[in-house]
CSV table of C-alpha atoms in Angstrom, one decimal:
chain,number,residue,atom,x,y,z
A,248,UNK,CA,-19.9,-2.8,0.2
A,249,UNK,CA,-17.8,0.1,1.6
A,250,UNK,CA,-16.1,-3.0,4.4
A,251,UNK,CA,-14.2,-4.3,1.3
A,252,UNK,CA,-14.1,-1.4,-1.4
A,253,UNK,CA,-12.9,1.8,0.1
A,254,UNK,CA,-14.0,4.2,3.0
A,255,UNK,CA,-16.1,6.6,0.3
A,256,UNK,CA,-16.9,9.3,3.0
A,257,UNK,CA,-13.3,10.4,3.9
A,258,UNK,CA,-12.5,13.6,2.4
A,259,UNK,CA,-8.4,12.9,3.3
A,260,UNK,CA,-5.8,11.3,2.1
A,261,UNK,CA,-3.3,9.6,4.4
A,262,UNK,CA,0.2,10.5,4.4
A,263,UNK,CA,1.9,8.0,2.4
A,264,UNK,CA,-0.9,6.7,0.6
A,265,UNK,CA,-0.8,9.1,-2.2
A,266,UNK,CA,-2.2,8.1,-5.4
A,267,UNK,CA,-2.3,11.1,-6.7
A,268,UNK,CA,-0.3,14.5,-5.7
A,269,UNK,CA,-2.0,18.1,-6.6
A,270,UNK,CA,0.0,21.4,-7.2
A,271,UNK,CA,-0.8,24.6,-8.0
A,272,UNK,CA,1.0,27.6,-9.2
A,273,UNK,CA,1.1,30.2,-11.6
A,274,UNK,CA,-2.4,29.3,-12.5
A,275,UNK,CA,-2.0,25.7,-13.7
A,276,UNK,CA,-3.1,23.1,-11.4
A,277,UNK,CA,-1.4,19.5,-12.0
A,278,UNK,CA,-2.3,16.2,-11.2
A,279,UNK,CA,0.6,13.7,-11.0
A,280,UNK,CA,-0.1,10.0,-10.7
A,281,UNK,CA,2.4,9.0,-8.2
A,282,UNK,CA,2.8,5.0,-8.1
A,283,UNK,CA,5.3,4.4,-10.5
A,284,UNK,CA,6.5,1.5,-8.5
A,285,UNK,CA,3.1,0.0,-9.6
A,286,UNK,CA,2.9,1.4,-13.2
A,287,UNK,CA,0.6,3.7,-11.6
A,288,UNK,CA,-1.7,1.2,-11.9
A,289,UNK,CA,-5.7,2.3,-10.5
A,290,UNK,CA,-8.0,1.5,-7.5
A,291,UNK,CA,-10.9,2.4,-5.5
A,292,UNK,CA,-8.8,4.7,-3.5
A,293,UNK,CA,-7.0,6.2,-6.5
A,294,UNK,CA,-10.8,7.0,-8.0
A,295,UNK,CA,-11.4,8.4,-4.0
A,296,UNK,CA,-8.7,10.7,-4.4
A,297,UNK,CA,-9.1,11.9,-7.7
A,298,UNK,CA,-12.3,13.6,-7.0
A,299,UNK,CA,-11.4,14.9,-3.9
A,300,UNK,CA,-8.8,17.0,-5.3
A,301,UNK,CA,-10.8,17.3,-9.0
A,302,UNK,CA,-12.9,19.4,-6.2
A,303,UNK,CA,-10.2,21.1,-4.9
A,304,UNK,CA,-9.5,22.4,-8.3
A,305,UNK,CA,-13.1,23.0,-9.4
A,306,UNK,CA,-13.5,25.8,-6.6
A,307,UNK,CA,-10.2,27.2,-7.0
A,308,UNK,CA,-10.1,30.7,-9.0
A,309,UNK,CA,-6.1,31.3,-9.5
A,310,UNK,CA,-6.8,27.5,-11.7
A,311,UNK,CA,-7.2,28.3,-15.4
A,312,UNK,CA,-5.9,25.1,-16.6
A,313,UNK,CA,-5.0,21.4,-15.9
A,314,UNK,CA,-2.4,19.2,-16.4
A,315,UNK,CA,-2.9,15.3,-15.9
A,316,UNK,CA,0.6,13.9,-16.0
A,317,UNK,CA,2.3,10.9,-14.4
A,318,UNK,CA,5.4,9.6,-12.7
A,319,UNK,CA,7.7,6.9,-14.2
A,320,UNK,CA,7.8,4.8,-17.7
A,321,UNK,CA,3.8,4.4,-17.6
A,322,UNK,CA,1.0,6.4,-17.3
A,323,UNK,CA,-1.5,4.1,-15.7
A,324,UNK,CA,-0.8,0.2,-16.6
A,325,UNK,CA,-4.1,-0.6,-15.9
A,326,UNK,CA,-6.3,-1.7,-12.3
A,327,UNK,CA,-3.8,-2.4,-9.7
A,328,UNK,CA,-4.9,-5.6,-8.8
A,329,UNK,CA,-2.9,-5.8,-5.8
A,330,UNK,CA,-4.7,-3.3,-4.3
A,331,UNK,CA,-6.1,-3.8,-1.0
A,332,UNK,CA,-10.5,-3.8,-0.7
A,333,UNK,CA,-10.4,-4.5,-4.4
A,334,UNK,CA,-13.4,-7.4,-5.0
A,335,UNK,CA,-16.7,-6.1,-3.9
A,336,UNK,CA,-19.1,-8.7,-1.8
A,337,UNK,CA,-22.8,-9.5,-1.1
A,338,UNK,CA,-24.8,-12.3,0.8
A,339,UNK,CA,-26.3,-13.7,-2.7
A,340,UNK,CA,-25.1,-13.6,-6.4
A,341,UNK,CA,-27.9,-10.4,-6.5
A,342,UNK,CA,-26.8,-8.4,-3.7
A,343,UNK,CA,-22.8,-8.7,-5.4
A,344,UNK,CA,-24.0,-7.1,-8.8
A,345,UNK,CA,-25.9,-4.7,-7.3
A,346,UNK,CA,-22.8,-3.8,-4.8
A,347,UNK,CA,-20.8,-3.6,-8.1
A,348,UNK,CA,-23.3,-1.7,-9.7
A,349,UNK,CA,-23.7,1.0,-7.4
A,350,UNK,CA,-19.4,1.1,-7.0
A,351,UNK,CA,-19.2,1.9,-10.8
A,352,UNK,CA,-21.8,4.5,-10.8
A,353,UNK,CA,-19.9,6.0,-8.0
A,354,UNK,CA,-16.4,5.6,-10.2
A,355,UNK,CA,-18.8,7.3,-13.3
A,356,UNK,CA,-19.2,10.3,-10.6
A,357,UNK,CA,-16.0,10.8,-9.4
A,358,UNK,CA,-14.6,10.6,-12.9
A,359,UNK,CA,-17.2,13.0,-13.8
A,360,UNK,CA,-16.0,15.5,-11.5
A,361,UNK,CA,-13.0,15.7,-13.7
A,362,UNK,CA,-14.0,15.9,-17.1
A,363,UNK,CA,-16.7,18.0,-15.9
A,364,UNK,CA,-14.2,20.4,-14.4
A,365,UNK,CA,-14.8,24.1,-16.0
A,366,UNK,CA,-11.1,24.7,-16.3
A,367,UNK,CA,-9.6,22.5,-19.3
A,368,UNK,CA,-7.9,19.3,-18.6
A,369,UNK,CA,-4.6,18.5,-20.5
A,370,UNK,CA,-2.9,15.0,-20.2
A,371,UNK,CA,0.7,14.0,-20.5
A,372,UNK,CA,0.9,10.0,-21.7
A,373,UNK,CA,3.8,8.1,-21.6
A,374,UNK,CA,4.4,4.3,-21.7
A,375,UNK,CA,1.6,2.1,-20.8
A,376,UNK,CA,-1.9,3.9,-20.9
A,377,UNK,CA,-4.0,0.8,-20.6
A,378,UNK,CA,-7.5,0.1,-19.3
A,379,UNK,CA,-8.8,2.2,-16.8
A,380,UNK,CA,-5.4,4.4,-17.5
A,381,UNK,CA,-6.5,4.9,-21.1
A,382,UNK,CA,-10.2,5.8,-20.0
A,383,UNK,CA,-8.7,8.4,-17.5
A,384,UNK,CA,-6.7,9.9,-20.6
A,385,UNK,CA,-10.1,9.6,-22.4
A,386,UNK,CA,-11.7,12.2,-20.1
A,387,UNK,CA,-9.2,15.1,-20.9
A,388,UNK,CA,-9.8,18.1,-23.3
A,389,UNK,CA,-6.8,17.7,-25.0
A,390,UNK,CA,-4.2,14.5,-25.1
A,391,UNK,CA,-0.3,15.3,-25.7
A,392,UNK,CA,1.3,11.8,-26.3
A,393,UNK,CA,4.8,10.4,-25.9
A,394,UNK,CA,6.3,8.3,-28.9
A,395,UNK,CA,6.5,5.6,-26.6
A,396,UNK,CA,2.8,5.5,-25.6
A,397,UNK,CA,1.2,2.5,-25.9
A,398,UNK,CA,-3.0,2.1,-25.8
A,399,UNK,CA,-5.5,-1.1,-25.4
A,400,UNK,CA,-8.5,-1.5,-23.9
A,401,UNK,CA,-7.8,-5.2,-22.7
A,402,UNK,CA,-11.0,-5.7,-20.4
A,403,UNK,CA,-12.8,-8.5,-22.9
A,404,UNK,CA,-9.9,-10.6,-23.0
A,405,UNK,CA,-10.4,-10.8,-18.8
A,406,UNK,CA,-14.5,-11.5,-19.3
A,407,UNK,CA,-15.2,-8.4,-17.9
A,408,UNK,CA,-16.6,-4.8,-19.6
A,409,UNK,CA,-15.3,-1.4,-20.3
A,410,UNK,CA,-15.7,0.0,-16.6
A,411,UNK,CA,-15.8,4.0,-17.1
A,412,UNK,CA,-16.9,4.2,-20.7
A,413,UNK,CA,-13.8,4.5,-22.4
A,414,UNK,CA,-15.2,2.9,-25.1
A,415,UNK,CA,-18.1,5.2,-25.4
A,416,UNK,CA,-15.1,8.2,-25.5
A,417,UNK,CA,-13.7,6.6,-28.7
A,418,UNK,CA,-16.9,6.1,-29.7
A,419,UNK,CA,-17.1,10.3,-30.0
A,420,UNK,CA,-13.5,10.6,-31.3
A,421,UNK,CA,-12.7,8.4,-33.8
A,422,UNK,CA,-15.8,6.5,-34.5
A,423,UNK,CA,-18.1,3.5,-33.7
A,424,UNK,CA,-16.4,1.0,-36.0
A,425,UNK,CA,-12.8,2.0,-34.1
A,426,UNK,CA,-14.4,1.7,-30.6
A,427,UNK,CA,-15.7,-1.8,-31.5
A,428,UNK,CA,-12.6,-2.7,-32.8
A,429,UNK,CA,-10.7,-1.5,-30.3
A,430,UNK,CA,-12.9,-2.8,-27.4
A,431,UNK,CA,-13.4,-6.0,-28.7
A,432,UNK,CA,-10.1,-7.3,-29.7
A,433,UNK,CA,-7.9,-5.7,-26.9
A,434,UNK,CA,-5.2,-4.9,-29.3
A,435,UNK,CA,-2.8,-1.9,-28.8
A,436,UNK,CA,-2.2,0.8,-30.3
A,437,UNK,CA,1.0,3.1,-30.9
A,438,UNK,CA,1.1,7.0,-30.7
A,439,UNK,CA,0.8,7.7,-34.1
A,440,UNK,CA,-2.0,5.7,-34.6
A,441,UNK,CA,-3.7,7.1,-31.4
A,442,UNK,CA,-3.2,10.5,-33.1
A,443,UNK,CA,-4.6,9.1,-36.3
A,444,UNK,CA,-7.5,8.2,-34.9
A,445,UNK,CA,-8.2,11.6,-33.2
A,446,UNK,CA,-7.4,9.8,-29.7
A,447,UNK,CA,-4.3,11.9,-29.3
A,448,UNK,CA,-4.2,15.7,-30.6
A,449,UNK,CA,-0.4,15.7,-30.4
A,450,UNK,CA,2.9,13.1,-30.8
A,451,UNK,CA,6.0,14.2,-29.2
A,452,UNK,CA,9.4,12.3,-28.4
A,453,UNK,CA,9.8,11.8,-24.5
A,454,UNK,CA,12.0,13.8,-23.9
A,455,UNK,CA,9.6,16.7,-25.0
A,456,UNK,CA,6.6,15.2,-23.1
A,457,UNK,CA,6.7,17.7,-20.1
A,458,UNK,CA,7.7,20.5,-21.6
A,459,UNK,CA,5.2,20.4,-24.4
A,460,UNK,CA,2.4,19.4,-22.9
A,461,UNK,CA,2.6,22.3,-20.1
A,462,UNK,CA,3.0,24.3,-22.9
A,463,UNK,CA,-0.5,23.3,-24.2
A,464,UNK,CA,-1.9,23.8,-20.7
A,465,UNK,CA,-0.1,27.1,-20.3
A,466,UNK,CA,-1.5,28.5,-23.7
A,467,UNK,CA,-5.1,27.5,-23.0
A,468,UNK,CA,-4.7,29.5,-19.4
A,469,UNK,CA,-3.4,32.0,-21.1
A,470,UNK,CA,-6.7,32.9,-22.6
A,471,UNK,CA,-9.5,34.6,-21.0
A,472,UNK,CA,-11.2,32.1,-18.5
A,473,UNK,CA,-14.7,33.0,-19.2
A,474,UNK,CA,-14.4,32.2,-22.8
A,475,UNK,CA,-12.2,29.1,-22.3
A,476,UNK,CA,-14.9,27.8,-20.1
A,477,UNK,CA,-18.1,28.6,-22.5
A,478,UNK,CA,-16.0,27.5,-25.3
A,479,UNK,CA,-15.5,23.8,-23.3
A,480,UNK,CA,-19.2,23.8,-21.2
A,481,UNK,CA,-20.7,24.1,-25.3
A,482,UNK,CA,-18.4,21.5,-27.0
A,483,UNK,CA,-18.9,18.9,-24.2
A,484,UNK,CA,-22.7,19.7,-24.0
A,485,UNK,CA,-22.9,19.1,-28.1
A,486,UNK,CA,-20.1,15.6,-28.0
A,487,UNK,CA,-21.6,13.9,-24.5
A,488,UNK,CA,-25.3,14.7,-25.4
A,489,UNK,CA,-25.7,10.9,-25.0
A,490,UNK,CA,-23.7,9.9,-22.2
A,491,UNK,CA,-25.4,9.6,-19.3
A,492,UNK,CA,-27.6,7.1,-20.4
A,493,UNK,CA,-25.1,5.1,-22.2
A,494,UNK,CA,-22.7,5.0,-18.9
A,495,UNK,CA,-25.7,3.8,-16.7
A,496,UNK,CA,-26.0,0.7,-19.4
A,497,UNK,CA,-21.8,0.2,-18.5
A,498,UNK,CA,-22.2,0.3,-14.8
A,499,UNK,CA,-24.9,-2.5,-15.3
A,500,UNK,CA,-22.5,-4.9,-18.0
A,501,UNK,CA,-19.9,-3.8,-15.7
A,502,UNK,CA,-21.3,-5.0,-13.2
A,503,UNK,CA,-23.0,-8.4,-14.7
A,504,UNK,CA,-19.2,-9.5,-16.0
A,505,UNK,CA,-17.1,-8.6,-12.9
A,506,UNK,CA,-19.5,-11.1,-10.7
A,507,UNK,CA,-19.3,-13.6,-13.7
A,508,UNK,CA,-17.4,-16.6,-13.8
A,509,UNK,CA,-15.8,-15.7,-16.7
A,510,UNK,CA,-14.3,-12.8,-15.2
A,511,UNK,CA,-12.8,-15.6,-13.0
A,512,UNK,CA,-11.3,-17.5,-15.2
A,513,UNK,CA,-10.2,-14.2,-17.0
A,514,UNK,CA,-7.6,-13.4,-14.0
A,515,UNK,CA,-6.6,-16.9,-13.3
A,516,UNK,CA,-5.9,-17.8,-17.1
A,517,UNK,CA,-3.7,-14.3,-17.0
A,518,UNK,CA,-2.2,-14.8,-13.3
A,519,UNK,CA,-1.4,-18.5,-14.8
A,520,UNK,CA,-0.2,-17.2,-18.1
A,521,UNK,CA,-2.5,-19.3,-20.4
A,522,UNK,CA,-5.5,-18.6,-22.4
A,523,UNK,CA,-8.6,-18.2,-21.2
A,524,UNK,CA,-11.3,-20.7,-21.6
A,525,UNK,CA,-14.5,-18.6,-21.3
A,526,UNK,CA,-17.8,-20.1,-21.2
A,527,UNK,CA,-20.4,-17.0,-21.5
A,528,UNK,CA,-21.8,-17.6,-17.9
């Protein structure tokens, strides 16, 4: 698998092949998705890269807090299907799910490392948050939200399943009627909607993204970092009591749709710009 995913046991990131940039100062450590040529859109290498430096942060003492922000008009469009190393193989239609299987539980670990991170995560959402870019929002503490934001989980209308369990996250939020809704139909979602549903704790014009959500961040790392850190180690312990399990049943549908030949017909009916014509196998 690794010959046409990603080289997983690299711990460094190329010059020039940023997908994400990492700075630290004055006790806030921020994460800047840095494509915005490609609408920041996610691959094997951005998941690579985000828990190497999700590490980096984790054993950092001068980090109280995190900000997850990114460059351009979107957030993260979505999986960059461009990418290089992006479709997993196998000798038999067996060995390819499997091979997918075992990619999304690593994806589920990396991600992990993240929203597992003791300091508090804060992200900054502007434009497109779509997809795997609206499941990475998913797994901050706290969401600050441009008017402009736009949300969807489009994966059904491609044949293929919610990859990191974003739909699970809304699940928790807002609900298992929204999450259904959501995940099922594909439709977007504005700001204020997102907010409605407890999917966004804060709304602000663009203009004020920046500066309002550092200001969140800053105020959380602000407080003392012993009781910031119990306060989010208790709350995610009581919210994700059932998420292991439930992720381990995504990586499997994950990995049963991406080596179906709906998913197939998924990406050529939306590379062709027509409907899909899925048949269930």
């Amino acid at each position: 698998m690794r010959d046409t995913v990603i080289d997983t046991i690299s711990t460094e990131i190329a010059e020039g092949e940023e997908r994400i940039r990492l700075e630290v100062a004055d006790g806030l450590a921020v994460l800047t998705l840095c494509r915005p040529d490609k609408l920041n859109g996610w691959s094997w290498e951005s998941t690579r890269q985000l828990g190497l430096l999700a590490d980096r942060i984790r054993f950092d003492a001068s980090v109280r807090a995190v900000l997850l922000r990114a460059e351009g008009r979107a957030f993260c469009a979505g999986i960059d299907v461009s990418a290089p190393g992006g479709a997993v193989t196998g000798g038999s239609p067996a060995e390819r799910t499997r091979n997918y299987y075992e990619g999304i539980r690593w994806v589920h670990e990396r991600f992990a490392v993240l929203a597992r991170l003791p300091q508090p995560v804060v992200a900054a959402v502007q434009g497109y948050c779509l997809g795997f870019g609206f499941e990475l929002a998913l797994m901050a503490d706290v969401r600050v939200a441009a008017e402009d934001a736009v949300f969807a989980l489009p994966e059904a209308g491609l044949g293929v399943a919610v990859d990191a369990g974003g739909d699970l996250r809304i699940a928790r939020e807002a609900g298992a009627g929204w999450a259904k809704y959501l995940a099922l139909t594909g439709r977007r979602i504005d700001a204020a909607t997102a907010q409605r549903l407890h999917l966004v704790q804060l709304v602000v014009p663009g203009g004020e993204l920046e500066a309002a959500s550092r200001s969140v961040a800053r105020e959380i790392a602000a407080n003392a970092p012993l009781a910031v850190q119990g306060i989010k180690r208790a709350i995610d312990g009581y919210a994700d009591a059932a998420l292991p399990a439930a992720l381990d049943r995504v990586a499997m549908t994950a990995a049963l749709t991406l080596t179906s030949e709906d998913c197939r017909e998924g990406y050529s009916a939306k590379a062709a710009r027509r409907p899909p014509r899925f048949s269930g196998g």
